[in-house]
Short mmCIF file of C-alpha atoms in Angstrom, two decimals:
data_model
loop_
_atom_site.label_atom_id
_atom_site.label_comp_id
_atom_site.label_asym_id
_atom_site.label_seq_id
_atom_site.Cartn_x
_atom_site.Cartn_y
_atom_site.Cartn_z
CA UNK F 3 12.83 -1.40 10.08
CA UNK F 4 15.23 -0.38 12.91
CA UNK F 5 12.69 -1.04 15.81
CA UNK F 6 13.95 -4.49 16.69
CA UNK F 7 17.19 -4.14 17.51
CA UNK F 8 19.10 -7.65 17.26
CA UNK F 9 22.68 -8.20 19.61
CA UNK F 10 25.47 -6.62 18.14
CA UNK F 11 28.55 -8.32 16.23
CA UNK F 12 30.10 -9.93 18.99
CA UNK F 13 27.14 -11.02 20.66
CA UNK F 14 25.19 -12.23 18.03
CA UNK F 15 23.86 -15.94 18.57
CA UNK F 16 24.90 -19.11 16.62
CA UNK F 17 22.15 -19.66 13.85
CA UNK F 18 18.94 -21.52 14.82
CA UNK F 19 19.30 -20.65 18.45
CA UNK F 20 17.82 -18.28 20.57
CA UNK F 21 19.68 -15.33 21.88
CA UNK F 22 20.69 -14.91 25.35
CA UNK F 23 20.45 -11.25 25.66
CA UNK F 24 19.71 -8.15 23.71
CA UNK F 25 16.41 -9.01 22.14
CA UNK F 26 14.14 -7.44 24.30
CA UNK F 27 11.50 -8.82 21.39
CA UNK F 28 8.00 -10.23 22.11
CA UNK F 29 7.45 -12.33 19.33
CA UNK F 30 4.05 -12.44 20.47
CA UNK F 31 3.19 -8.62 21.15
CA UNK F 32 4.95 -7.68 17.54
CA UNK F 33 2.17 -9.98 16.04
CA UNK F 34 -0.72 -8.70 17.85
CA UNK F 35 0.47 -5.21 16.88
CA UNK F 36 0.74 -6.25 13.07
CA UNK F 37 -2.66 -7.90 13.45
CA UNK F 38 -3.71 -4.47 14.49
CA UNK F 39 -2.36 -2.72 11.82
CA UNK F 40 -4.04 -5.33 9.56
CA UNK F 41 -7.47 -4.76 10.67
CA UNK F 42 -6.51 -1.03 10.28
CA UNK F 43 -5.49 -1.33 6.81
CA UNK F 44 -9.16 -3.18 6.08
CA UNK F 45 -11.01 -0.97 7.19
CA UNK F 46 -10.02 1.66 5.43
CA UNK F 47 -9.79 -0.41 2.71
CA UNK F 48 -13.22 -1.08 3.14
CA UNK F 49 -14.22 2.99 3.86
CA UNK F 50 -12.78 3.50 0.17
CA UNK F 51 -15.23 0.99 -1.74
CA UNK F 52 -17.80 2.62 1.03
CA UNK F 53 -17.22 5.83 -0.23
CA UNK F 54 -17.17 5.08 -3.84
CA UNK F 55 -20.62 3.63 -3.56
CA UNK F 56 -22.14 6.52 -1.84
CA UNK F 57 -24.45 8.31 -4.41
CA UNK F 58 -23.40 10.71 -7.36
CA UNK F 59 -26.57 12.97 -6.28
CA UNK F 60 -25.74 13.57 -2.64
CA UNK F 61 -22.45 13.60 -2.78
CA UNK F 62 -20.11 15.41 -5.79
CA UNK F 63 -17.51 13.25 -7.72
CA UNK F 64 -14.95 15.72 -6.33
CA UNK F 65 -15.88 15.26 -2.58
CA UNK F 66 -16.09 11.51 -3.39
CA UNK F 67 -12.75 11.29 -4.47
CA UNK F 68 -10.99 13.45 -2.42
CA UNK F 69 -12.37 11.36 0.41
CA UNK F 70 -10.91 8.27 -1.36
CA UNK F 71 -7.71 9.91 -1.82
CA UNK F 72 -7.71 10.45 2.01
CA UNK F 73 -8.23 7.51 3.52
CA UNK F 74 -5.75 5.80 0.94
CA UNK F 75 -3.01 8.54 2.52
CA UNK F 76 -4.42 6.78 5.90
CA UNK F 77 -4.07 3.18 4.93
CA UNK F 78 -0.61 4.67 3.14
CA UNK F 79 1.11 6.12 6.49
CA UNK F 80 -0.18 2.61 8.37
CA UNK F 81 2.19 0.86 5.48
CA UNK F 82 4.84 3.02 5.54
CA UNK F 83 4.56 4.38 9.00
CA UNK F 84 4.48 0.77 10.66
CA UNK F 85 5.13 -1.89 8.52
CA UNK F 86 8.31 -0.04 6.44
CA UNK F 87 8.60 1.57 10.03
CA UNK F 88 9.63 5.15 8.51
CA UNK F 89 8.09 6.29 11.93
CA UNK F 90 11.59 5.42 13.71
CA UNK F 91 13.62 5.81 10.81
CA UNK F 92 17.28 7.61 10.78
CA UNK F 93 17.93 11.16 10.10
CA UNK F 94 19.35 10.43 6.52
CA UNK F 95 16.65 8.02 5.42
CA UNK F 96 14.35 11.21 6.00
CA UNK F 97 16.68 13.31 4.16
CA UNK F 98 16.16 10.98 1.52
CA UNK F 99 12.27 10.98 1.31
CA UNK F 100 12.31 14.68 1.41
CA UNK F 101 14.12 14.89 -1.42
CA UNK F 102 11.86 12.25 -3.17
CA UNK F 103 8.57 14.60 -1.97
CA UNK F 104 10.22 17.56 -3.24
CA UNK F 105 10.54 16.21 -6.78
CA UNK F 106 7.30 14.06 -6.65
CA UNK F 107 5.79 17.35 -5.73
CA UNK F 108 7.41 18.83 -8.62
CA UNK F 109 6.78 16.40 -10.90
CA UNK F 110 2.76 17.02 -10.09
CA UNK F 111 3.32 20.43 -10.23
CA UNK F 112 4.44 20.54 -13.72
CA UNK F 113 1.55 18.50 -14.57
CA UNK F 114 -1.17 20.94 -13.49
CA UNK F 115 0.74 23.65 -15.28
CA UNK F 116 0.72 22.03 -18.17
CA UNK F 117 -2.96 21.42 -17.88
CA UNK F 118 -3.52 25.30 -17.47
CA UNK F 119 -0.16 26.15 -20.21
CA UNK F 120 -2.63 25.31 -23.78
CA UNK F 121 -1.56 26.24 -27.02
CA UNK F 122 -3.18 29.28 -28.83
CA UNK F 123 -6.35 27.75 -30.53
CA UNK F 124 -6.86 25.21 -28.42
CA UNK F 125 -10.29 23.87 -28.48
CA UNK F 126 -12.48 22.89 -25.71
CA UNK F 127 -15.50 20.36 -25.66
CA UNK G 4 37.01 -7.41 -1.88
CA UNK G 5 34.30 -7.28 0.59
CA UNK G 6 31.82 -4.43 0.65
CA UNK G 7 32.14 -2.25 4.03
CA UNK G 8 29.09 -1.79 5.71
CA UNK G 9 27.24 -4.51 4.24
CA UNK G 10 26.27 -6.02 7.76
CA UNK G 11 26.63 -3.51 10.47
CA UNK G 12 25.77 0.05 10.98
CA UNK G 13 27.96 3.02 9.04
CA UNK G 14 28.69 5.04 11.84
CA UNK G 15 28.46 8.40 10.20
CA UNK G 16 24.78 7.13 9.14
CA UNK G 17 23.68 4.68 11.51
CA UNK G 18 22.19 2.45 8.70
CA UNK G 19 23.80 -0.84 6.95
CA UNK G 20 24.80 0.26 2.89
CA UNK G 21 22.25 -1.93 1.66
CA UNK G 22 19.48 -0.29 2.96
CA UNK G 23 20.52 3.27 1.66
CA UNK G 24 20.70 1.43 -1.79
CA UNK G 25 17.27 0.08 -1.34
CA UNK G 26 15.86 3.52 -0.23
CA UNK G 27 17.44 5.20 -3.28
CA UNK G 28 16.08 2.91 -5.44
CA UNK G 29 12.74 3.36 -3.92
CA UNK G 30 13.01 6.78 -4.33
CA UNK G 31 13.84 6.73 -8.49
CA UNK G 32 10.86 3.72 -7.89
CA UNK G 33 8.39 6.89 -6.05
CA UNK G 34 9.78 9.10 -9.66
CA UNK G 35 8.55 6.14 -12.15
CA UNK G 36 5.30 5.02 -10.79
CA UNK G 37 4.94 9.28 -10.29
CA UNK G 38 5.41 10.10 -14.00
CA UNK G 39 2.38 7.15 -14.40
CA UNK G 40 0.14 9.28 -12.12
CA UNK G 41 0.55 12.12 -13.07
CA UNK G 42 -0.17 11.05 -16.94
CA UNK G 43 -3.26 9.60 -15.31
CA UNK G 44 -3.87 12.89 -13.78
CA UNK G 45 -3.36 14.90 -17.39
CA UNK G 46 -5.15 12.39 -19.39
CA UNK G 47 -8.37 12.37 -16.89
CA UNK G 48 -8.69 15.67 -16.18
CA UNK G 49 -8.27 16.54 -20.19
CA UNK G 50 -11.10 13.48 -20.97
CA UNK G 51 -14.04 15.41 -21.93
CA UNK G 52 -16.93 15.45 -19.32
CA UNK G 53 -18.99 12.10 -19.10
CA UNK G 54 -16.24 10.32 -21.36
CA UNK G 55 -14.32 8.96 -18.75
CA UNK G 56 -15.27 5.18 -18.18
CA UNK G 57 -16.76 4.02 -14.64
CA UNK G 58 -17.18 0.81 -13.11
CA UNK G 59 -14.95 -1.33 -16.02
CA UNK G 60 -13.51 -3.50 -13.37
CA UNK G 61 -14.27 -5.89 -11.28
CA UNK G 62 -14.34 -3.81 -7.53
CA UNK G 63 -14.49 -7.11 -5.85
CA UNK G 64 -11.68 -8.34 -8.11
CA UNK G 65 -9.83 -5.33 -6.96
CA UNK G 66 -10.99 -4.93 -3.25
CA UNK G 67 -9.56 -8.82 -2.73
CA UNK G 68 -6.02 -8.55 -4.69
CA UNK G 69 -5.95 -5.03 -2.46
CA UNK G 70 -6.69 -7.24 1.21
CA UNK G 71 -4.14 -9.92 -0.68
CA UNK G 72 -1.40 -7.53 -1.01
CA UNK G 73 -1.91 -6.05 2.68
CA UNK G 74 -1.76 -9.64 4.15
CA UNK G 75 1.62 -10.23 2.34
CA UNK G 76 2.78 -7.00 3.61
CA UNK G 77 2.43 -8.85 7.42
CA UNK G 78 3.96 -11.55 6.28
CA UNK G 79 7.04 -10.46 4.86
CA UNK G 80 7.19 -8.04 8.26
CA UNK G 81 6.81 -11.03 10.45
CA UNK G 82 9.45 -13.43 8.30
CA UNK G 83 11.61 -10.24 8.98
CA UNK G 84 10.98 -10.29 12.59
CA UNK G 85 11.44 -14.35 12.91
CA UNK G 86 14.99 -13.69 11.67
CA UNK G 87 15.25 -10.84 14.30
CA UNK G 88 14.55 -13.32 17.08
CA UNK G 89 16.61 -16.17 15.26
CA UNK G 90 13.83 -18.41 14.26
CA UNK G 91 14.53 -19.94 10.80
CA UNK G 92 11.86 -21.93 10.88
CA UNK G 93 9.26 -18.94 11.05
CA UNK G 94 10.92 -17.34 8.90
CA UNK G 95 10.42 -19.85 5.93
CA UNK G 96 6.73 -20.16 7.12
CA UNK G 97 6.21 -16.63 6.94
CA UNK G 98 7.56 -16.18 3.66
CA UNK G 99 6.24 -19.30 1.70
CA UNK G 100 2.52 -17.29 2.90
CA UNK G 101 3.87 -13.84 1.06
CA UNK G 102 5.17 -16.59 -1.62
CA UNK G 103 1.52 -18.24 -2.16
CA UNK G 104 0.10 -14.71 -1.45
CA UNK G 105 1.76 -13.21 -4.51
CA UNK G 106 1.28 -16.23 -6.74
CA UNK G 107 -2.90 -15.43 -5.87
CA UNK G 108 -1.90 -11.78 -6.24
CA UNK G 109 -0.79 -12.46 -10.11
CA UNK G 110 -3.12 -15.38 -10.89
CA UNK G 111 -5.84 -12.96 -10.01
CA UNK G 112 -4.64 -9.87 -11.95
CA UNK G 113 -3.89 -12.09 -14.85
CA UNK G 114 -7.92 -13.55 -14.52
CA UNK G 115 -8.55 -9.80 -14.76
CA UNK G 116 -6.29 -9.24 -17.97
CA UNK G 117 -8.35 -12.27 -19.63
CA UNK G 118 -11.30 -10.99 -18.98
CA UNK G 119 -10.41 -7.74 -20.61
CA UNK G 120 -8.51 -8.83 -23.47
CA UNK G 121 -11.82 -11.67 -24.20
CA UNK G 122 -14.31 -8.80 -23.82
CA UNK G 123 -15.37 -7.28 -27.20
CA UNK G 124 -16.86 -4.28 -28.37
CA UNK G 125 -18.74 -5.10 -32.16
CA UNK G 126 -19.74 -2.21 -34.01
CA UNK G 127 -22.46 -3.52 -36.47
CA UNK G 128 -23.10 -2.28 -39.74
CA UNK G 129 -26.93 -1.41 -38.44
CA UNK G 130 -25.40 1.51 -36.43
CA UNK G 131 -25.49 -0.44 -33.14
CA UNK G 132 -22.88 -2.28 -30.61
CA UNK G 133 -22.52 -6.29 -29.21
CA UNK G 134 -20.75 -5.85 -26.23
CA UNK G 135 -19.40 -9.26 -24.64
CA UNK G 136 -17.30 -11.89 -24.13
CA UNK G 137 -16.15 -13.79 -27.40
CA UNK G 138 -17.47 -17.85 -26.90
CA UNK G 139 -16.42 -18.45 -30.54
CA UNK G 140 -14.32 -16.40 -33.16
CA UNK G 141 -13.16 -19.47 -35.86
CA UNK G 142 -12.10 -17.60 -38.87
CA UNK G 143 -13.53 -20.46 -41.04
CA UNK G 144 -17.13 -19.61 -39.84
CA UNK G 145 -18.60 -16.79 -41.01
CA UNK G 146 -20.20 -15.66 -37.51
CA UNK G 147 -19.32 -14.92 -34.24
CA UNK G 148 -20.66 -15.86 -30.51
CA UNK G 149 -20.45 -13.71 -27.65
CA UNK G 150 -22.08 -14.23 -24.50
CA UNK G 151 -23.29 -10.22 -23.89
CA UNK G 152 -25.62 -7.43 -24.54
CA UNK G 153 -26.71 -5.09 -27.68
CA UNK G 154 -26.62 -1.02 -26.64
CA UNK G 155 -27.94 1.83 -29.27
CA UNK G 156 -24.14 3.54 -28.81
CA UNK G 157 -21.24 3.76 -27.29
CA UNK G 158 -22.40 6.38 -24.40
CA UNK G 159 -24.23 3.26 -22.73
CA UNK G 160 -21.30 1.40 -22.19
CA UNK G 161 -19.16 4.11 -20.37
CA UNK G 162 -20.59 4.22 -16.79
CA UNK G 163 -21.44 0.71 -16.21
CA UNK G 164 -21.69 1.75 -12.08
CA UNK G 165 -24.85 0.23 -10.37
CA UNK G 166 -25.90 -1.24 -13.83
CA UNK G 167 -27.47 -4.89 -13.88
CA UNK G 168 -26.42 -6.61 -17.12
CA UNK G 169 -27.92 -9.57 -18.49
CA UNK G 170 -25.54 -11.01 -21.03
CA UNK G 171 -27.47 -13.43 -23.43
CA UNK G 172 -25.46 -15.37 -25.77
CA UNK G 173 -25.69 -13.60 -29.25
CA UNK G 174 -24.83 -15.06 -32.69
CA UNK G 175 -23.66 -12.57 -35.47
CA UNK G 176 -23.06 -13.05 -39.48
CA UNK G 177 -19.61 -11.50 -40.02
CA UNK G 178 -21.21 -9.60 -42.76
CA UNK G 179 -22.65 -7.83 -39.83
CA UNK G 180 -19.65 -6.87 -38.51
CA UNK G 181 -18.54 -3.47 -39.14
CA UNK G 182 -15.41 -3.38 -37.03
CA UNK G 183 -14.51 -5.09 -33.56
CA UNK G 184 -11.79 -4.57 -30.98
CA UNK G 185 -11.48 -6.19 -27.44
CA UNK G 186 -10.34 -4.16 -24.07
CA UNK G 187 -6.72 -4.30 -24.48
CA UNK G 188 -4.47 -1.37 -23.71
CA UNK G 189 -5.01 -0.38 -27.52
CA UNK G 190 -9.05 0.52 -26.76
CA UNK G 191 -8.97 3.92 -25.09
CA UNK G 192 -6.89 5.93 -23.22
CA UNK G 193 -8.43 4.47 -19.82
CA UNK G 194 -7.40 0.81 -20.91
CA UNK G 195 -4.26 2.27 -22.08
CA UNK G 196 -3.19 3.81 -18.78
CA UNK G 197 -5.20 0.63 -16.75
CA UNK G 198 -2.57 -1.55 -18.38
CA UNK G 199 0.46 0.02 -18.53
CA UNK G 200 0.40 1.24 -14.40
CA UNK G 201 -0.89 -2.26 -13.09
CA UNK G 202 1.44 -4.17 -15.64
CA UNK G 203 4.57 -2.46 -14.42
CA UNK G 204 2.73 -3.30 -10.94
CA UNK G 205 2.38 -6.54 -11.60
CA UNK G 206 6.43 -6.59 -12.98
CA UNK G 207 7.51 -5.25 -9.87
CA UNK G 208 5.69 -8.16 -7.65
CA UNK G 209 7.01 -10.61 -10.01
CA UNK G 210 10.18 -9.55 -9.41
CA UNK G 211 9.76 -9.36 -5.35
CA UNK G 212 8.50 -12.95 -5.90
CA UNK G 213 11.75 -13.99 -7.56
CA UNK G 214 13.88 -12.17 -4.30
CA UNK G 215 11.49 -13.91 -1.70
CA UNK G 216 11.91 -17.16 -3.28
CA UNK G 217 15.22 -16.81 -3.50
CA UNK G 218 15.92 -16.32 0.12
CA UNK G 219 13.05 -18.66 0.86
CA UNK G 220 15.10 -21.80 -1.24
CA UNK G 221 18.34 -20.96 -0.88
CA UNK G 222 19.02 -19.07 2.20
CA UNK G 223 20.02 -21.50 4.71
CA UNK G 224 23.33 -21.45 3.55
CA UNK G 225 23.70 -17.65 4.66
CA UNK G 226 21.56 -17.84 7.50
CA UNK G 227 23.93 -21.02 8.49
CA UNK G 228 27.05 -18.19 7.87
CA UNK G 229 26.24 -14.98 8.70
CA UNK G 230 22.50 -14.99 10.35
CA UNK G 231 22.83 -11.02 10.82
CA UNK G 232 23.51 -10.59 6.99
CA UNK G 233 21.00 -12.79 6.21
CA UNK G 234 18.38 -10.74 7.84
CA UNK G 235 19.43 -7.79 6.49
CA UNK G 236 18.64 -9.18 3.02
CA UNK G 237 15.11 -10.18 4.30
CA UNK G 238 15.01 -6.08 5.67
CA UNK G 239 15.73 -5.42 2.30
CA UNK G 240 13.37 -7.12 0.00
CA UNK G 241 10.67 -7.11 2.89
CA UNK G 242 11.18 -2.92 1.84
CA UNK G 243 10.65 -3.30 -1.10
CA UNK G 244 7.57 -5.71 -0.89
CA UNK G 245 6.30 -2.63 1.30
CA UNK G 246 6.46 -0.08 -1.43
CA UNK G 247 4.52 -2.41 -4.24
CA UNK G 248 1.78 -2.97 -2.18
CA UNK G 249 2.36 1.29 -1.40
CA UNK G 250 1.55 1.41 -4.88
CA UNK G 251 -1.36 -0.60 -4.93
CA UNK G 252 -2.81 1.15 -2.41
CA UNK G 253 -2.88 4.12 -4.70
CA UNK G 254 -3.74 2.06 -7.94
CA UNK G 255 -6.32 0.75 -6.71
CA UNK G 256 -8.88 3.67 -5.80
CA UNK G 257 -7.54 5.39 -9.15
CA UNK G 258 -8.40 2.22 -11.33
CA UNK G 259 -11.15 0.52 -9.41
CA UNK G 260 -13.02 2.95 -7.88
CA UNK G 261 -13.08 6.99 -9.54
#
């Protein structure tokens, strides 16, 4: 959340009053925007219970939820993207998430391994 | 002592301390709620094929906590951004909306858990299942009510998708009854992991609930003091407010929807 840059230390404005300077903010604008992001988030909100209705027949349960798991990446990025704004964040916030998707990664990793690591005798229905 | 860094920018990072600790936490946060998913992913994948329930909750339940959740997610941006432009006022407007949001967030989810944990399966001694809600369960009587359905076994019962019930209310002799269990987290593995992921969930917007109402009471004081600090705070927990409803948007396709 770095995009709204308020007045620095010495500048900063007595409480309850409006700053004089360094807020080029649009109170306004930043609403619209969110409203935007809103309607974004809804829709594909709305895609995902769309897609999870479409029929077994025509469409496999792995293209169904792949499809799901796509559009909540979408409505994902919106959230974090925009709203946690990650999409102006600093250098070592990034540093920090990569580490966090390298592990997450890993941890997801380990679990299809396992899946694929069964013990001798295993059986299978 | 006063904590360095705890209002303005570390120059070597550019960020305030506070929000590095937030982002840390988030990221042992990403590591928890990961080790749930990926036991989802094991224990689904390993469920044999057409054993895996479908369509046990309520999708427009779901699909209207899920809209709840992004609308608080505005809310606590825009509280954020009336401290940015110094406007207390929004600010407690903003946030008493993510406050009542939340509280319908919970009081929904918990309508959910009732409805579960009052749903029973009845395995009768004549081979075949009640499946309902429980109207009357006195110990003294020797029957039971439930306002639901007879099936021949348990395979009807697991995809419920696109099926129209008609629950009739249904009076059986306990000498009937060969065993019975509701939906908790103790019926299968799907309740099991159902529970457990949208129970932590649900801790973790109880707890943002507690933050947001505590800056929401008590945080004129600071805002009278140190307005910059103050919004810092509200950076803070409007961060972590992001990442539950981050969750959710994951939970919810997982648990309502595959």
């Amino acid at each position: 959340m770095s995009e709204l840059e308020t007045a620095k230390q010495h500048d900063a404005p007595p409480a309850g009053k409006s700053p004089s300077h360094g807020h080029a903010v649009n109170f306004k604008s930043y609403l619209r925007r969110c409203l935007y992001i809103f309607v974004a988030v809804l829709c594909a909100i709305s895609l995902m219970v769309f897609i999870s209705y479409l029929p077994q027949s025509h469409y496999g349960w792995t293209a169904k939820v792949a499809l799901i798991l796509c559009v909540a990446c979408v409505n994902a990025f919106l959230v974090a993207g925009f709203l946690m704004h990650l999409l102006s964040e600093k250098k070592l916030i990034y540093t920090l998430i990569g580490f966090t998707a390298f592990f997450f990664a890993g941890l997801m990793g380990l679990t299809v391994y396992a899946m694929q690591d069964m013990p001798h005798g295993t059986i299978y229905h | 002592m006063e904590i360095p860094y705890a209002v303005y920018p570390r120059p070597d990072t550019g960020i305030y301390n506070a929000k590095v600790g937030i982002w840390l936490f988030l990221a042992s946060e990403v590591m928890l709620f990961g080790a749930l998913f990926s036991a989802y992913v094991l224990i689904r994948v390993g469920a044999p094929p057409g054993e895996w329930p479908h369509g046990w909750q309520d999708v427009t339940l779901g699909t209207l906590n899920t809209v709840v959740l992004a609308l608080s997610a505005i809310t606590t941006l825009m509280a954020w951004v009336a401290c940015k432009i110094r406007r207390f006022g929004q600010f407690r407007f903003f946030h008493a909306c993510t406050l009542l949001l939340a509280a319908t967030f919970m009081v929904i989810h918990l309508t959910e858990y009732h409805d579960d944990l009052t749903h029973y399966e009845i395995h009768l001694t004549n081979g075949r299942i009640a499946d309902g809600h429980m109207l009357e369960n006195n110990a003294r009587e020797n029957y039971v009510v439930i306002d639901g359905r007879y099936v021949n076994n348990e395979q009807d019962l697991i995809d419920l998708r696109g099926q129209k019930i008609h629950d009739t209310q249904i009076k059986i002799p306990r000498s009937e009854i060969k065993d019975m269990q509701n939906y908790g987290p103790w019926h299968n593995d799907y309740m099991a992991l159902d529970f457990t992921m949208t129970g932590l969930h649900m801790l973790h917007v109880f707890a943002g609930s507690i933050v947001i109402g505590y800056l929401w009471l008590r945080g004129r004081k600071m805002w009278e003091t140190d307005p910059e600090h103050f919004t810092n705070r509200v950076e803070v927990s409007g961060l972590f407010w992001h990442f539950v409803d981050l969750v959710w948007i994951f939970l919810f396709p997982v648990l309502y929807l595959m």
